[in-house]
Amino acid sequence: MATASTVELKIQRFDPERDNEPHWQTLTVPVEPMDRVLDVLTRAKELFDGSITFRRSCAHGVCGSDALLINGRNRLACKLRVEQLGKTITVAPLPGLPIVKDLVVDMDGFFEKYRSVQPYLVASPVEGSGERIQSGEQRDRFDDTTKCILCAACTTSCPSFWAEPEYVGPAAIVNAHRFIFDSRDENAEARLDILSDEDGVWRCRTTFNCVEACPRGINITKAILEVSYELRASSDHVR
Ligand code: SF4
Ligand code: F3S
Ligand code: FES
């Protein structure tokens, strides 16, 4: 392999069968000009230590499985080029979730919150052609929130979530928004009721960390505020 240089890769390691707490491992890893952090992690595993554990699948910013805390910010390892980071790269698991091993966190609670907002279309059968017609304007209403890849970078960067892990979190609200504002859906009231809970939208303090973390560029805070306005408009849900 023709390598251009090396980087110092600091990886947070934790093996629950051996370690009482996480520790850092530092490796000098050869890199190529177009490498992304995922490439460097993969090379470190291949060249130095096959036990380094992390999730990845698509390697192209689609599946959302390799969100990590990289040089202090939540980002996708497969979308971040090494040249954007300098000579030292620190990689740790997403904050605020239990560590399973090394860079892998337990996502069960995250997906439980996602499921709690009923993230699917609820609509009665359609007579005739079976099509549910929607105008471009109606589609635009929720276009931004269709882009979520469920990487959890937003929720795990949110101070309100760190302080109160029961907070449903920005990712779940984004996915509720996607259906609440879909003109074809008939279940907005139920989702708003769920999000009016004390651990729902009201826990957002408009900190904007989530917006900075989102690899899909979703305006998460705007979506949260739109859901909040919708809740206020329907006083039934304000507890
Ligand atoms: Fe990831 Fe953005 Fe979806 Fe949050 S809203 S889970 S940061 S893609
Ligand atoms: Fe958290 Fe984003 Fe609100 S970081 S406080 S969910 S604006
Ligand atoms: Fe799929 Fe990075 S590996 S988003």
PDB file of C-alpha atoms and ligand atoms in Angstrom:
ATOM      1  CA  MET A   1       0.000   0.000   0.000  1.00  0.00           C
ATOM      2  CA  ALA A   2       1.450   3.381  -0.992  1.00  0.00           C
ATOM      3  CA  THR A   3       0.872   5.502   2.095  1.00  0.00           C
ATOM      4  CA  ALA A   4       1.239   9.251   2.279  1.00  0.00           C
ATOM      5  CA  SER A   5       1.598   9.613   6.050  1.00  0.00           C
ATOM      6  CA  THR A   6       0.402   8.471   9.448  1.00  0.00           C
ATOM      7  CA  VAL A   7      -2.035   9.688  12.082  1.00  0.00           C
ATOM      8  CA  GLU A   8      -2.144   9.126  15.809  1.00  0.00           C
ATOM      9  CA  LEU A   9      -5.379   7.264  16.423  1.00  0.00           C
ATOM     10  CA  LYS A  10      -6.659   7.276  20.013  1.00  0.00           C
ATOM     11  CA  ILE A  11      -9.452   4.777  20.505  1.00  0.00           C
ATOM     12  CA  GLN A  12     -11.524   4.396  23.638  1.00  0.00           C
ATOM     13  CA  ARG A  13     -11.455   0.705  24.543  1.00  0.00           C
ATOM     14  CA  PHE A  14     -13.715  -1.212  26.890  1.00  0.00           C
ATOM     15  CA  ASP A  15     -14.213  -4.942  27.191  1.00  0.00           C
ATOM     16  CA  PRO A  16     -16.874  -5.697  29.811  1.00  0.00           C
ATOM     17  CA  GLU A  17     -15.338  -9.127  30.408  1.00  0.00           C
ATOM     18  CA  ARG A  18     -11.931  -7.657  31.332  1.00  0.00           C
ATOM     19  CA  ASP A  19     -12.184  -3.967  32.164  1.00  0.00           C
ATOM     20  CA  ASN A  20     -13.759  -2.084  35.055  1.00  0.00           C
ATOM     21  CA  GLU A  21     -13.761   1.127  33.075  1.00  0.00           C
ATOM     22  CA  PRO A  22     -12.818   2.410  29.607  1.00  0.00           C
ATOM     23  CA  HIS A  23      -9.225   3.268  28.745  1.00  0.00           C
ATOM     24  CA  TRP A  24      -7.427   4.726  25.725  1.00  0.00           C
ATOM     25  CA  GLN A  25      -5.342   2.875  23.161  1.00  0.00           C
ATOM     26  CA  THR A  26      -3.071   4.921  20.921  1.00  0.00           C
ATOM     27  CA  LEU A  27      -1.884   3.601  17.566  1.00  0.00           C
ATOM     28  CA  THR A  28       0.134   5.166  14.767  1.00  0.00           C
ATOM     29  CA  VAL A  29      -1.809   4.256  11.660  1.00  0.00           C
ATOM     30  CA  PRO A  30      -0.768   4.740   8.010  1.00  0.00           C
ATOM     31  CA  VAL A  31      -3.259   6.781   6.023  1.00  0.00           C
ATOM     32  CA  GLU A  32      -3.925   7.596   2.381  1.00  0.00           C
ATOM     33  CA  PRO A  33      -4.997  11.036   1.153  1.00  0.00           C
ATOM     34  CA  MET A  34      -8.694  10.253   0.668  1.00  0.00           C
ATOM     35  CA  ASP A  35      -9.122   8.154   3.817  1.00  0.00           C
ATOM     36  CA  ARG A  36     -12.120   8.601   6.058  1.00  0.00           C
ATOM     37  CA  VAL A  37     -12.108   7.829   9.771  1.00  0.00           C
ATOM     38  CA  LEU A  38     -13.841   4.526   9.033  1.00  0.00           C
ATOM     39  CA  ASP A  39     -10.934   3.555   6.752  1.00  0.00           C
ATOM     40  CA  VAL A  40      -8.443   4.350   9.516  1.00  0.00           C
ATOM     41  CA  LEU A  41     -10.365   2.319  12.085  1.00  0.00           C
ATOM     42  CA  THR A  42     -10.603  -0.598   9.672  1.00  0.00           C
ATOM     43  CA  ARG A  43      -6.879  -0.406   8.931  1.00  0.00           C
ATOM     44  CA  ALA A  44      -6.014  -0.232  12.645  1.00  0.00           C
ATOM     45  CA  LYS A  45      -8.079  -3.369  13.184  1.00  0.00           C
ATOM     46  CA  GLU A  46      -6.453  -5.165  10.250  1.00  0.00           C
ATOM     47  CA  LEU A  47      -2.862  -4.130  10.978  1.00  0.00           C
ATOM     48  CA  PHE A  48      -2.618  -3.890  14.765  1.00  0.00           C
ATOM     49  CA  ASP A  49      -5.492  -5.243  16.820  1.00  0.00           C
ATOM     50  CA  GLY A  50      -8.291  -7.414  15.496  1.00  0.00           C
ATOM     51  CA  SER A  51     -10.219  -7.018  18.751  1.00  0.00           C
ATOM     52  CA  ILE A  52     -11.061  -3.334  18.106  1.00  0.00           C
ATOM     53  CA  THR A  53     -14.858  -3.361  17.894  1.00  0.00           C
ATOM     54  CA  PHE A  54     -17.087  -0.915  16.020  1.00  0.00           C
ATOM     55  CA  ARG A  55     -20.235  -0.968  13.897  1.00  0.00           C
ATOM     56  CA  ARG A  56     -20.374  -0.168  10.209  1.00  0.00           C
ATOM     57  CA  SER A  57     -22.309  -1.385   7.210  1.00  0.00           C
ATOM     58  CA  CYS A  58     -22.877   0.757   4.114  1.00  0.00           C
ATOM     59  CA  ALA A  59     -19.687   2.887   4.435  1.00  0.00           C
ATOM     60  CA  HIS A  60     -21.484   5.622   2.471  1.00  0.00           C
ATOM     61  CA  GLY A  61     -23.520   7.627   4.962  1.00  0.00           C
ATOM     62  CA  VAL A  62     -26.765   5.739   4.413  1.00  0.00           C
ATOM     63  CA  CYS A  63     -27.234   3.136   7.149  1.00  0.00           C
ATOM     64  CA  GLY A  64     -26.401   5.299  10.182  1.00  0.00           C
ATOM     65  CA  SER A  65     -24.485   2.570  11.985  1.00  0.00           C
ATOM     66  CA  ASP A  66     -21.074   4.243  12.498  1.00  0.00           C
ATOM     67  CA  ALA A  67     -21.931   7.453  14.352  1.00  0.00           C
ATOM     68  CA  LEU A  68     -19.145   8.022  16.876  1.00  0.00           C
ATOM     69  CA  LEU A  69     -17.698  10.763  19.060  1.00  0.00           C
ATOM     70  CA  ILE A  70     -14.806  11.866  16.852  1.00  0.00           C
ATOM     71  CA  ASN A  71     -12.489  14.607  18.081  1.00  0.00           C
ATOM     72  CA  GLY A  72     -15.183  15.680  20.519  1.00  0.00           C
ATOM     73  CA  ARG A  73     -18.149  15.786  18.133  1.00  0.00           C
ATOM     74  CA  ASN A  74     -20.729  13.209  17.106  1.00  0.00           C
ATOM     75  CA  ARG A  75     -20.195  12.349  13.446  1.00  0.00           C
ATOM     76  CA  LEU A  76     -20.349   9.481  10.986  1.00  0.00           C
ATOM     77  CA  ALA A  77     -16.944   7.810  10.652  1.00  0.00           C
ATOM     78  CA  CYS A  78     -17.640   7.018   6.989  1.00  0.00           C
ATOM     79  CA  LYS A  79     -18.360  10.642   6.076  1.00  0.00           C
ATOM     80  CA  LEU A  80     -15.457  12.330   7.830  1.00  0.00           C
ATOM     81  CA  ARG A  81     -12.193  12.664   5.950  1.00  0.00           C
ATOM     82  CA  VAL A  82      -8.967  12.334   7.900  1.00  0.00           C
ATOM     83  CA  GLU A  83      -7.601  15.529   6.341  1.00  0.00           C
ATOM     84  CA  GLN A  84     -10.416  17.432   8.069  1.00  0.00           C
ATOM     85  CA  LEU A  85      -9.086  16.397  11.477  1.00  0.00           C
ATOM     86  CA  GLY A  86      -5.296  16.887  11.567  1.00  0.00           C
ATOM     87  CA  LYS A  87      -2.711  14.439  12.846  1.00  0.00           C
ATOM     88  CA  THR A  88      -4.515  13.222  15.964  1.00  0.00           C
ATOM     89  CA  ILE A  89      -7.876  11.491  15.826  1.00  0.00           C
ATOM     90  CA  THR A  90      -9.741  10.529  18.989  1.00  0.00           C
ATOM     91  CA  VAL A  91     -12.621   8.119  18.634  1.00  0.00           C
ATOM     92  CA  ALA A  92     -15.060   7.227  21.410  1.00  0.00           C
ATOM     93  CA  PRO A  93     -18.551   5.747  21.531  1.00  0.00           C
ATOM     94  CA  LEU A  94     -21.623   7.976  21.342  1.00  0.00           C
ATOM     95  CA  PRO A  95     -22.091   9.631  24.749  1.00  0.00           C
ATOM     96  CA  GLY A  96     -24.989   8.851  27.053  1.00  0.00           C
ATOM     97  CA  LEU A  97     -25.670   5.267  25.923  1.00  0.00           C
ATOM     98  CA  PRO A  98     -24.389   2.102  27.647  1.00  0.00           C
ATOM     99  CA  ILE A  99     -21.190   0.733  26.095  1.00  0.00           C
ATOM    100  CA  VAL A 100     -21.434  -2.837  24.843  1.00  0.00           C
ATOM    101  CA  LYS A 101     -17.782  -3.087  23.783  1.00  0.00           C
ATOM    102  CA  ASP A 102     -15.230  -0.490  22.630  1.00  0.00           C
ATOM    103  CA  LEU A 103     -17.098   1.809  20.205  1.00  0.00           C
ATOM    104  CA  VAL A 104     -20.352  -0.144  20.162  1.00  0.00           C
ATOM    105  CA  VAL A 105     -23.207   1.233  22.273  1.00  0.00           C
ATOM    106  CA  ASP A 106     -26.495  -0.366  23.239  1.00  0.00           C
ATOM    107  CA  MET A 107     -29.112   1.191  20.939  1.00  0.00           C
ATOM    108  CA  ASP A 108     -32.123  -0.639  22.391  1.00  0.00           C
ATOM    109  CA  GLY A 109     -33.362   2.345  24.421  1.00  0.00           C
ATOM    110  CA  PHE A 110     -32.869   4.658  21.431  1.00  0.00           C
ATOM    111  CA  PHE A 111     -34.964   2.444  19.153  1.00  0.00           C
ATOM    112  CA  GLU A 112     -37.573   1.920  21.845  1.00  0.00           C
ATOM    113  CA  LYS A 113     -38.123   5.691  21.913  1.00  0.00           C
ATOM    114  CA  TYR A 114     -38.231   5.748  18.122  1.00  0.00           C
ATOM    115  CA  ARG A 115     -40.926   3.050  18.112  1.00  0.00           C
ATOM    116  CA  SER A 116     -42.870   4.840  20.854  1.00  0.00           C
ATOM    117  CA  VAL A 117     -43.864   7.666  18.465  1.00  0.00           C
ATOM    118  CA  GLN A 118     -45.446   5.239  15.979  1.00  0.00           C
ATOM    119  CA  PRO A 119     -43.118   6.043  13.049  1.00  0.00           C
ATOM    120  CA  TYR A 120     -45.284   4.649  10.280  1.00  0.00           C
ATOM    121  CA  LEU A 121     -48.192   5.767   8.135  1.00  0.00           C
ATOM    122  CA  VAL A 122     -51.640   5.195   9.619  1.00  0.00           C
ATOM    123  CA  ALA A 123     -54.282   5.617   6.929  1.00  0.00           C
ATOM    124  CA  SER A 124     -57.640   4.114   6.030  1.00  0.00           C
ATOM    125  CA  PRO A 125     -57.977   2.022   2.874  1.00  0.00           C
ATOM    126  CA  VAL A 126     -58.532   4.111  -0.265  1.00  0.00           C
ATOM    127  CA  GLU A 127     -61.356   3.408  -2.676  1.00  0.00           C
ATOM    128  CA  GLY A 128     -60.807   3.351  -6.436  1.00  0.00           C
ATOM    129  CA  SER A 129     -57.241   3.620  -7.668  1.00  0.00           C
ATOM    130  CA  GLY A 130     -55.834   3.032  -4.200  1.00  0.00           C
ATOM    131  CA  GLU A 131     -53.541   6.043  -4.541  1.00  0.00           C
ATOM    132  CA  ARG A 132     -53.237   8.621  -1.797  1.00  0.00           C
ATOM    133  CA  ILE A 133     -52.823  11.870  -3.718  1.00  0.00           C
ATOM    134  CA  GLN A 134     -50.558  14.502  -2.187  1.00  0.00           C
ATOM    135  CA  SER A 135     -49.556  17.890  -3.592  1.00  0.00           C
ATOM    136  CA  GLY A 136     -45.950  18.984  -3.835  1.00  0.00           C
ATOM    137  CA  GLU A 137     -46.630  21.542  -1.139  1.00  0.00           C
ATOM    138  CA  GLN A 138     -48.026  18.889   1.182  1.00  0.00           C
ATOM    139  CA  ARG A 139     -44.997  16.687   0.532  1.00  0.00           C
ATOM    140  CA  ASP A 140     -42.616  19.574   1.206  1.00  0.00           C
ATOM    141  CA  ARG A 141     -44.166  20.003   4.644  1.00  0.00           C
ATOM    142  CA  PHE A 142     -42.239  17.006   6.012  1.00  0.00           C
ATOM    143  CA  ASP A 143     -39.511  16.530   3.391  1.00  0.00           C
ATOM    144  CA  ASP A 144     -36.653  17.469   5.727  1.00  0.00           C
ATOM    145  CA  THR A 145     -37.566  14.895   8.364  1.00  0.00           C
ATOM    146  CA  THR A 146     -37.751  12.034   5.846  1.00  0.00           C
ATOM    147  CA  LYS A 147     -33.943  12.193   5.602  1.00  0.00           C
ATOM    148  CA  CYS A 148     -33.219  10.672   9.016  1.00  0.00           C
ATOM    149  CA  ILE A 149     -30.993   7.572   9.007  1.00  0.00           C
ATOM    150  CA  LEU A 150     -31.431   6.851  12.746  1.00  0.00           C
ATOM    151  CA  CYS A 151     -27.754   7.257  13.539  1.00  0.00           C
ATOM    152  CA  ALA A 152     -28.452   8.668  17.056  1.00  0.00           C
ATOM    153  CA  ALA A 153     -25.839  11.422  16.665  1.00  0.00           C
ATOM    154  CA  CYS A 154     -28.482  14.009  17.604  1.00  0.00           C
ATOM    155  CA  THR A 155     -29.997  12.419  20.694  1.00  0.00           C
ATOM    156  CA  THR A 156     -26.598  11.518  22.142  1.00  0.00           C
ATOM    157  CA  SER A 157     -25.298  15.072  21.685  1.00  0.00           C
ATOM    158  CA  CYS A 158     -28.249  16.595  23.547  1.00  0.00           C
ATOM    159  CA  PRO A 159     -27.612  17.932  27.091  1.00  0.00           C
ATOM    160  CA  SER A 160     -31.277  17.436  27.958  1.00  0.00           C
ATOM    161  CA  PHE A 161     -30.899  13.732  27.122  1.00  0.00           C
ATOM    162  CA  TRP A 162     -27.694  13.465  29.149  1.00  0.00           C
ATOM    163  CA  ALA A 163     -29.467  15.054  32.135  1.00  0.00           C
ATOM    164  CA  GLU A 164     -32.659  13.043  31.707  1.00  0.00           C
ATOM    165  CA  PRO A 165     -32.184   9.803  29.766  1.00  0.00           C
ATOM    166  CA  GLU A 166     -35.949   9.265  29.704  1.00  0.00           C
ATOM    167  CA  TYR A 167     -36.272  12.274  27.351  1.00  0.00           C
ATOM    168  CA  VAL A 168     -37.668  10.859  24.110  1.00  0.00           C
ATOM    169  CA  GLY A 169     -34.961  12.809  22.273  1.00  0.00           C
ATOM    170  CA  PRO A 170     -34.606  14.665  18.988  1.00  0.00           C
ATOM    171  CA  ALA A 171     -34.379  11.596  16.727  1.00  0.00           C
ATOM    172  CA  ALA A 172     -37.750  10.276  17.888  1.00  0.00           C
ATOM    173  CA  ILE A 173     -39.326  13.719  17.531  1.00  0.00           C
ATOM    174  CA  VAL A 174     -37.915  14.069  14.005  1.00  0.00           C
ATOM    175  CA  ASN A 175     -39.527  10.768  13.062  1.00  0.00           C
ATOM    176  CA  ALA A 176     -42.812  11.737  14.705  1.00  0.00           C
ATOM    177  CA  HIS A 177     -42.720  15.019  12.751  1.00  0.00           C
ATOM    178  CA  ARG A 178     -42.292  13.087   9.522  1.00  0.00           C
ATOM    179  CA  PHE A 179     -45.773  11.553  10.025  1.00  0.00           C
ATOM    180  CA  ILE A 180     -47.565  14.253  12.048  1.00  0.00           C
ATOM    181  CA  PHE A 181     -47.248  16.623   9.085  1.00  0.00           C
ATOM    182  CA  ASP A 182     -47.983  14.045   6.394  1.00  0.00           C
ATOM    183  CA  SER A 183     -51.381  14.956   4.903  1.00  0.00           C
ATOM    184  CA  ARG A 184     -52.152  11.257   4.296  1.00  0.00           C
ATOM    185  CA  ASP A 185     -51.691  10.193   7.908  1.00  0.00           C
ATOM    186  CA  GLU A 186     -54.577   9.915  10.366  1.00  0.00           C
ATOM    187  CA  ASN A 187     -52.687   9.388  13.613  1.00  0.00           C
ATOM    188  CA  ALA A 188     -51.165  12.781  14.395  1.00  0.00           C
ATOM    189  CA  GLU A 189     -53.303  13.195  17.518  1.00  0.00           C
ATOM    190  CA  ALA A 190     -51.964   9.989  19.066  1.00  0.00           C
ATOM    191  CA  ARG A 191     -48.359  10.987  18.367  1.00  0.00           C
ATOM    192  CA  LEU A 192     -48.897  14.476  19.774  1.00  0.00           C
ATOM    193  CA  ASP A 193     -50.383  12.934  22.882  1.00  0.00           C
ATOM    194  CA  ILE A 194     -47.277  10.757  23.312  1.00  0.00           C
ATOM    195  CA  LEU A 195     -44.991  13.766  22.831  1.00  0.00           C
ATOM    196  CA  SER A 196     -46.929  15.887  25.336  1.00  0.00           C
ATOM    197  CA  ASP A 197     -45.601  13.617  28.077  1.00  0.00           C
ATOM    198  CA  GLU A 198     -43.180  15.147  30.609  1.00  0.00           C
ATOM    199  CA  ASP A 199     -40.375  13.319  28.774  1.00  0.00           C
ATOM    200  CA  GLY A 200     -41.597  14.545  25.389  1.00  0.00           C
ATOM    201  CA  VAL A 201     -40.922  17.740  23.432  1.00  0.00           C
ATOM    202  CA  TRP A 202     -40.981  20.028  26.463  1.00  0.00           C
ATOM    203  CA  ARG A 203     -37.579  18.727  27.581  1.00  0.00           C
ATOM    204  CA  CYS A 204     -35.954  20.405  24.566  1.00  0.00           C
ATOM    205  CA  ARG A 205     -34.072  23.568  25.593  1.00  0.00           C
ATOM    206  CA  THR A 206     -33.249  24.563  21.996  1.00  0.00           C
ATOM    207  CA  THR A 207     -29.556  23.910  22.566  1.00  0.00           C
ATOM    208  CA  PHE A 208     -28.978  23.145  18.852  1.00  0.00           C
ATOM    209  CA  ASN A 209     -26.295  20.478  19.505  1.00  0.00           C
ATOM    210  CA  CYS A 210     -28.540  18.077  17.625  1.00  0.00           C
ATOM    211  CA  VAL A 211     -28.577  20.253  14.511  1.00  0.00           C
ATOM    212  CA  GLU A 212     -24.784  20.518  14.520  1.00  0.00           C
ATOM    213  CA  ALA A 213     -24.451  16.740  14.904  1.00  0.00           C
ATOM    214  CA  CYS A 214     -26.904  15.613  12.242  1.00  0.00           C
ATOM    215  CA  PRO A 215     -25.027  14.130   9.257  1.00  0.00           C
ATOM    216  CA  ARG A 216     -28.129  14.604   7.104  1.00  0.00           C
ATOM    217  CA  GLY A 217     -28.348  18.328   7.713  1.00  0.00           C
ATOM    218  CA  ILE A 218     -31.869  18.072   9.120  1.00  0.00           C
ATOM    219  CA  ASN A 219     -33.096  21.207  10.866  1.00  0.00           C
ATOM    220  CA  ILE A 220     -34.018  19.244  13.960  1.00  0.00           C
ATOM    221  CA  THR A 221     -34.747  22.176  16.241  1.00  0.00           C
ATOM    222  CA  LYS A 222     -37.188  23.584  13.674  1.00  0.00           C
ATOM    223  CA  ALA A 223     -38.958  20.210  13.562  1.00  0.00           C
ATOM    224  CA  ILE A 224     -39.151  20.086  17.359  1.00  0.00           C
ATOM    225  CA  LEU A 225     -40.556  23.614  17.501  1.00  0.00           C
ATOM    226  CA  GLU A 226     -43.136  22.773  14.837  1.00  0.00           C
ATOM    227  CA  VAL A 227     -44.292  19.796  16.867  1.00  0.00           C
ATOM    228  CA  SER A 228     -44.405  22.003  20.000  1.00  0.00           C
ATOM    229  CA  TYR A 229     -46.523  24.630  18.197  1.00  0.00           C
ATOM    230  CA  GLU A 230     -48.837  21.906  17.001  1.00  0.00           C
ATOM    231  CA  LEU A 231     -49.201  20.696  20.569  1.00  0.00           C
ATOM    232  CA  ARG A 232     -49.917  24.202  21.849  1.00  0.00           C
ATOM    233  CA  ALA A 233     -52.494  24.688  19.105  1.00  0.00           C
ATOM    234  CA  SER A 234     -54.320  21.701  20.491  1.00  0.00           C
ATOM    235  CA  SER A 235     -54.715  22.567  24.181  1.00  0.00           C
ATOM    236  CA  ASP A 236     -55.957  19.024  24.870  1.00  0.00           C
ATOM    237  CA  HIS A 237     -52.338  17.906  24.883  1.00  0.00           C
ATOM    238  CA  VAL A 238     -50.830  20.606  27.114  1.00  0.00           C
ATOM    239  CA  ARG A 239     -50.427  18.988  30.527  1.00  0.00           C
TER     240      ARG A 239
HETATM  241 FE1  SF4 B   1     -29.069  10.941  12.839  1.00  0.00          FE
HETATM  242 FE2  SF4 B   1     -30.025  13.316  11.993  1.00  0.00          FE
HETATM  243 FE3  SF4 B   1     -31.665  11.222  12.263  1.00  0.00          FE
HETATM  244 FE4  SF4 B   1     -30.679  12.392  14.409  1.00  0.00          FE
HETATM  245  S1  SF4 B   1     -32.085  13.329  12.914  1.00  0.00           S
HETATM  246  S2  SF4 B   1     -30.818  10.196  14.087  1.00  0.00           S
HETATM  247  S3  SF4 B   1     -28.632  12.959  13.728  1.00  0.00           S
HETATM  248  S4  SF4 B   1     -29.945  11.417  10.835  1.00  0.00           S
HETATM  249 FE1  F3S B   2     -31.403  18.847  22.680  1.00  0.00          FE
HETATM  250 FE2  F3S B   2     -31.507  19.610  20.181  1.00  0.00          FE
HETATM  251 FE3  F3S B   2     -33.316  20.447  21.899  1.00  0.00          FE
HETATM  252  S1  F3S B   2     -29.682  19.400  21.419  1.00  0.00           S
HETATM  253  S2  F3S B   2     -32.196  20.550  23.798  1.00  0.00           S
HETATM  254  S3  F3S B   2     -33.025  18.375  21.270  1.00  0.00           S
HETATM  255  S4  F3S B   2     -32.404  21.632  20.246  1.00  0.00           S
HETATM  256 FE1  FES B   3     -23.414   3.306   7.021  1.00  0.00          FE
HETATM  257 FE2  FES B   3     -21.506   4.981   7.902  1.00  0.00          FE
HETATM  258  S1  FES B   3     -21.364   2.827   7.647  1.00  0.00           S
HETATM  259  S2  FES B   3     -23.598   5.413   7.555  1.00  0.00           S
END
